Amino acid sequence: MSDRYGNVRVQVEQMKSLGDNAEKGGVDTEERLPVSSPSVSASPDPSSSVPTDASSFSDIPKQRGKSRSRPGKDDKPDSDGSLLGSVVPAPAVKNLRSPEYAQTLLIKGTGKILQGKSEPNGNYLTIHASKKVQETRREDGLKPSRKRRPVTVDTSKAKTSLEALKLSIKQLKWKEFPMGRRAACDIYWHGVSFHDNENIVSGQVNKFPGMVEMLRKVNLSRAVRTLQELFPEEYDFYPRSWILPEEYQQFSTQIRMVKENDAAVNPTFIVKPDGGSQGDGIYLIRDPSDLKLMVGSHAKQAVVQEYIPKPLLIDKLKFDIRLYVLIKSMEPLEIYIAKEGLTRFCTEPYQEPSQKNLSHVFMHLTNYSLNVHSGNFVHSDSQSTGSKRTLSSVLYRLAAKGVDIKRVWSDIIALVIKTVIAVVPELRVYYQADIPPGKPGPTCFQILGFDILLMKNLKPVLLEVNSNPSMRIEHEQEVAPGVFEYVPSPVDEEVKVGVIRDTLRLMDPLNKKPTITSQARGGGYEHMEDIPLDPESQGRSPDEMGNLPSLCLKQVYPKYTKQFNYLRLVERIAALFIRFLGVKGNMRLGPTAFRTFIRTCKLSNSNFTMASVDILYIDITRRWSGAVPDSREAGMGLQAFVEAFFYLAGRRFKSLVLKEQVVSLLELCEAQLGPQLSVEDRRSLSCSRALPRSIKTQSVCLTNPRLNSPAPQRRAASQDYRLHARPKPRTLRANVEN
Ligand code: ADP
């Protein structure tokens, strides 16, 4: 597959002509973090990487993280630089230094050829974006033409994604049902949640049950923190976070201690209300006493998070990346990443946080919805300028400055896969509750919006994941004084229509493998042999698809199963949990089911009697229901069960580190439970003792090594229980533009 996605080829001389002195220092050579995941390191292909002679921007690292280990080619999650296309230099060298020098950037998979010229300031000016060339269509290896009925799509609940969806359906020559349809449709497109249309018993829905809940700020933080406990190095891409109000004491004590130890340390924190979006209610603080814990008469849940003080800047502005990720299927897990994304820019030059500038939202928050109100906002009419640009144009620009964008891209892929692995366990619980085995129901897929910040040292940091990323392709503009209209936004259209269209192509029911549907039930794990080797090559013939470009979505999982499967430990715990849930539609274990689990897995003995089991159950369950004040369902949720499981593992295998304790207990339980999980399943998911990397238990801090994440600290203080909470059912967030 790697040949299909070209490497960026930027010649040294070209780079010099593209250099942007204004941005010198934008990439920090000193502050290099050791990158923790050897399994994802991408050793750049010397023939395709960035210049070796970049003296004109010597402050830009050629490669990041010297200490990073570099396993073989196969171990790279994306050595093909697929997003990045190829820059095709043609003219003679003598012209290369000319700032007017034009070149073409073929963004493979998006079907576009960006043609442009470099401006003296380093911007890349698009001359025109040509339509997809014929050859790239053939790259999909599409099947010979045959006539079939059009795929039917119910768009009646599409909300703000409707425009992009309509365009996509038109390009595919499929059939749209804007008012719904009495007969079943092949695909139902929902604007908000799985439940937008009730009673769908067949077809496919573009939302998973529970995704909205799982991706709320508090729940995402909890899910990632659980994985951080097990794999601190691999999950160091998420800023240290505390959940308010329950972890207020821990947060303030820790900050006080850090400051007492070193008066020069003065970290900044960002506070995000749990239900917030579009930057609403977000503020920065430097002291715990500045927290606004109470909203009205009661304490609102929020996440307080380490603020990343040194983001990568372009044109002196902070920006973040919106990346579209498709979960094509949860069982087996199939993840695709869009090769093209968006970048959203602040509108006030960035300065590191100080007491004076903490309230400058246009400097610190990249939300489109906020910055659009700044007088400095520039609506982009090309892809590489303005306050919202394509990701490829930004990467192109970074490559031109000598940044190793292949490595950045590979780190981003790793971040995405690991994040999905963190949220999938709880999603499985929601899934079986909504569509239990045996009950007719649709299969699900979902496009997620990952918000990612690049640190100055180029390390990607996860800010949040949106379950309903805005798919709007127009923006509001004042066309005459006081008169606002929605006008097309070329950048949004370019990116979002491609993502929706190609999601539909991948979900085309007439090309779907039946094995996936039948497996999408009931808590087991995938059989690797059922996974299509190259799903991107599935599809209709070019004629049927109306001369469409090759897919802009790239499969990253199961493609990189080998590198990431060992992280799927909590999923195995979730499989046990689901097995003992019993009643269809249930999401919590009752005390009897918990006892049955202990008995069946033979976990009690004279040192740990059934009476202790009951106490453990009551203690953990009570604490969790306290942490989630408005939780309605009684019993033990998955996160509480995971806590109990960690506790049991710690008791039984005292001498091991947590990750090994958990693996050992899982193996013990799975052996007792017998063949529901096949040998292949277990082998493929086993976190074997011979892990591909060295095992360290210390948490790695993003910016301040003196701050520890709350969960490991809790464990260090006591071998008892951790504090987590089940996701709350809440009002669902509508489609929003961040
Ligand atoms: P919302 O859902 O309200 O958009 P986000 O978590 O995306 O909330 O945060 C809003 C913005 O704040 C982000 O787009 C980013 O610019 C900034 N931001 C969020 N978290 C951090 C962080 N930990 N460090 C630095 N900036 C951050």
PDB file of N, CA and C and ligand atoms in Angstrom, residues 217 239 270 272 276-280 282 305-308 318 320 344 364-367 451 453 463-464 466 733 738, ligand 1:
ATOM      1  N   LYS A 217     -16.103  15.764  27.785  1.00  0.00           N
ATOM      2  CA  LYS A 217     -14.738  16.014  28.275  1.00  0.00           C
ATOM      3  C   LYS A 217     -14.374  15.148  29.485  1.00  0.00           C
ATOM      4  N   PRO A 239      -2.958  15.882  27.875  1.00  0.00           N
ATOM      5  CA  PRO A 239      -2.479  16.699  28.989  1.00  0.00           C
ATOM      6  C   PRO A 239      -3.026  16.202  30.330  1.00  0.00           C
ATOM      7  N   ILE A 270      -6.082  25.083  32.014  1.00  0.00           N
ATOM      8  CA  ILE A 270      -7.266  25.478  31.247  1.00  0.00           C
ATOM      9  C   ILE A 270      -8.453  24.713  31.828  1.00  0.00           C
ATOM     10  N   LYS A 272     -12.317  23.490  31.487  1.00  0.00           N
ATOM     11  CA  LYS A 272     -13.311  23.264  30.434  1.00  0.00           C
ATOM     12  C   LYS A 272     -14.562  22.642  31.039  1.00  0.00           C
ATOM     13  N   GLY A 276     -19.429  21.686  27.640  1.00  0.00           N
ATOM     14  CA  GLY A 276     -19.145  22.829  26.769  1.00  0.00           C
ATOM     15  C   GLY A 276     -18.680  22.431  25.381  1.00  0.00           C
ATOM     16  N   SER A 277     -18.811  23.378  24.482  1.00  0.00           N
ATOM     17  CA  SER A 277     -18.250  23.219  23.141  1.00  0.00           C
ATOM     18  C   SER A 277     -18.011  24.619  22.608  1.00  0.00           C
ATOM     19  N   GLN A 278     -17.306  24.701  21.515  1.00  0.00           N
ATOM     20  CA  GLN A 278     -17.023  25.974  20.843  1.00  0.00           C
ATOM     21  C   GLN A 278     -16.329  26.978  21.775  1.00  0.00           C
ATOM     22  N   GLY A 279     -15.597  26.478  22.723  1.00  0.00           N
ATOM     23  CA  GLY A 279     -14.863  27.353  23.636  1.00  0.00           C
ATOM     24  C   GLY A 279     -15.723  27.944  24.747  1.00  0.00           C
ATOM     25  N   ASP A 280     -17.000  27.591  24.774  1.00  0.00           N
ATOM     26  CA  ASP A 280     -17.919  28.152  25.776  1.00  0.00           C
ATOM     27  C   ASP A 280     -17.465  27.818  27.186  1.00  0.00           C
ATOM     28  N   ILE A 282     -14.829  28.287  28.753  1.00  0.00           N
ATOM     29  CA  ILE A 282     -13.419  27.910  28.986  1.00  0.00           C
ATOM     30  C   ILE A 282     -12.644  29.117  29.521  1.00  0.00           C
ATOM     31  N   GLN A 305      -7.118  21.218  33.141  1.00  0.00           N
ATOM     32  CA  GLN A 305      -6.083  20.525  32.371  1.00  0.00           C
ATOM     33  C   GLN A 305      -4.835  21.398  32.277  1.00  0.00           C
ATOM     34  N   GLU A 306      -3.724  20.724  32.287  1.00  0.00           N
ATOM     35  CA  GLU A 306      -2.459  21.417  32.080  1.00  0.00           C
ATOM     36  C   GLU A 306      -2.536  22.169  30.750  1.00  0.00           C
ATOM     37  N   TYR A 307      -2.201  23.437  30.751  1.00  0.00           N
ATOM     38  CA  TYR A 307      -2.233  24.233  29.520  1.00  0.00           C
ATOM     39  C   TYR A 307      -0.898  24.072  28.803  1.00  0.00           C
ATOM     40  N   ILE A 308      -0.950  23.794  27.517  1.00  0.00           N
ATOM     41  CA  ILE A 308       0.291  23.632  26.751  1.00  0.00           C
ATOM     42  C   ILE A 308       0.815  25.027  26.412  1.00  0.00           C
ATOM     43  N   LYS A 318      -1.154  30.793  17.098  1.00  0.00           N
ATOM     44  CA  LYS A 318      -1.448  29.429  17.540  1.00  0.00           C
ATOM     45  C   LYS A 318      -2.505  28.849  16.590  1.00  0.00           C
ATOM     46  N   ASP A 320      -4.791  24.928  15.687  1.00  0.00           N
ATOM     47  CA  ASP A 320      -4.959  23.508  15.978  1.00  0.00           C
ATOM     48  C   ASP A 320      -5.448  22.777  14.725  1.00  0.00           C
ATOM     49  N   ARG A 344      -7.223  25.469  12.259  1.00  0.00           N
ATOM     50  CA  ARG A 344      -7.952  26.678  12.673  1.00  0.00           C
ATOM     51  C   ARG A 344      -6.989  27.588  13.417  1.00  0.00           C
ATOM     52  N   HIS A 364      -5.348  32.530  22.792  1.00  0.00           N
ATOM     53  CA  HIS A 364      -5.160  31.216  23.402  1.00  0.00           C
ATOM     54  C   HIS A 364      -6.098  30.131  22.876  1.00  0.00           C
ATOM     55  N   LEU A 365      -7.271  30.523  22.390  1.00  0.00           N
ATOM     56  CA  LEU A 365      -8.244  29.510  21.953  1.00  0.00           C
ATOM     57  C   LEU A 365      -8.370  29.556  20.432  1.00  0.00           C
ATOM     58  N   THR A 366      -8.281  28.400  19.827  1.00  0.00           N
ATOM     59  CA  THR A 366      -8.288  28.345  18.360  1.00  0.00           C
ATOM     60  C   THR A 366      -9.686  28.156  17.781  1.00  0.00           C
ATOM     61  N   ASN A 367     -10.703  28.109  18.626  1.00  0.00           N
ATOM     62  CA  ASN A 367     -12.052  27.833  18.125  1.00  0.00           C
ATOM     63  C   ASN A 367     -12.452  28.808  17.021  1.00  0.00           C
ATOM     64  N   ASP A 451      -9.441  17.015  17.668  1.00  0.00           N
ATOM     65  CA  ASP A 451      -8.774  18.313  17.758  1.00  0.00           C
ATOM     66  C   ASP A 451      -7.390  18.096  18.344  1.00  0.00           C
ATOM     67  N   LEU A 453      -3.362  19.598  18.908  1.00  0.00           N
ATOM     68  CA  LEU A 453      -2.450  20.740  18.945  1.00  0.00           C
ATOM     69  C   LEU A 453      -1.042  20.213  18.719  1.00  0.00           C
ATOM     70  N   LEU A 463      -6.523  17.426  22.227  1.00  0.00           N
ATOM     71  CA  LEU A 463      -7.305  18.387  23.001  1.00  0.00           C
ATOM     72  C   LEU A 463      -8.677  17.812  23.305  1.00  0.00           C
ATOM     73  N   GLU A 464      -9.347  17.351  22.285  1.00  0.00           N
ATOM     74  CA  GLU A 464     -10.640  16.705  22.506  1.00  0.00           C
ATOM     75  C   GLU A 464     -11.069  15.964  21.248  1.00  0.00           C
ATOM     76  N   ASN A 466     -14.574  15.292  19.006  1.00  0.00           N
ATOM     77  CA  ASN A 466     -15.975  15.670  18.814  1.00  0.00           C
ATOM     78  C   ASN A 466     -16.752  14.529  18.191  1.00  0.00           C
ATOM     79  N   ARG A 733     -25.280  16.987  22.532  1.00  0.00           N
ATOM     80  CA  ARG A 733     -24.774  18.170  21.867  1.00  0.00           C
ATOM     81  C   ARG A 733     -25.140  18.149  20.397  1.00  0.00           C
ATOM     82  N   ASN A 738     -16.337  24.049  15.824  1.00  0.00           N
ATOM     83  CA  ASN A 738     -15.410  24.442  16.873  1.00  0.00           C
ATOM     84  C   ASN A 738     -14.355  25.396  16.369  1.00  0.00           C
TER      85      ASN A 738
HETATM   86  P1  ADP B   1     -14.307  23.134  23.114  1.00  0.00           P
HETATM   87  O1  ADP B   1     -15.041  21.851  22.989  1.00  0.00           O
HETATM   88  O2  ADP B   1     -15.080  24.118  23.929  1.00  0.00           O
HETATM   89  O3  ADP B   1     -13.844  23.663  21.818  1.00  0.00           O
HETATM   90  P2  ADP B   1     -11.546  22.358  23.580  1.00  0.00           P
HETATM   91  O4  ADP B   1     -11.075  21.319  24.509  1.00  0.00           O
HETATM   92  O5  ADP B   1     -11.462  22.043  22.133  1.00  0.00           O
HETATM   93  O6  ADP B   1     -13.017  22.794  24.000  1.00  0.00           O
HETATM   94  O7  ADP B   1     -10.718  23.652  23.860  1.00  0.00           O
HETATM   95  C1  ADP B   1     -10.939  24.870  23.164  1.00  0.00           C
HETATM   96  C2  ADP B   1      -9.632  25.445  22.668  1.00  0.00           C
HETATM   97  O8  ADP B   1      -8.758  25.704  23.778  1.00  0.00           O
HETATM   98  C3  ADP B   1      -8.853  24.491  21.789  1.00  0.00           C
HETATM   99  O9  ADP B   1      -9.273  24.595  20.462  1.00  0.00           O
HETATM  100  C4  ADP B   1      -7.429  24.970  21.982  1.00  0.00           C
HETATM  101  O10 ADP B   1      -7.135  26.068  21.170  1.00  0.00           O
HETATM  102  C5  ADP B   1      -7.425  25.434  23.423  1.00  0.00           C
HETATM  103  N1  ADP B   1      -6.961  24.370  24.334  1.00  0.00           N
HETATM  104  C6  ADP B   1      -7.715  23.374  24.852  1.00  0.00           C
HETATM  105  N2  ADP B   1      -7.003  22.603  25.674  1.00  0.00           N
HETATM  106  C7  ADP B   1      -5.759  23.105  25.693  1.00  0.00           C
HETATM  107  C8  ADP B   1      -4.560  22.757  26.376  1.00  0.00           C
HETATM  108  N3  ADP B   1      -4.520  21.740  27.228  1.00  0.00           N
HETATM  109  N4  ADP B   1      -3.461  23.516  26.159  1.00  0.00           N
HETATM  110  C9  ADP B   1      -3.503  24.575  25.303  1.00  0.00           C
HETATM  111  N5  ADP B   1      -4.601  24.954  24.645  1.00  0.00           N
HETATM  112  C10 ADP B   1      -5.727  24.250  24.820  1.00  0.00           C
END
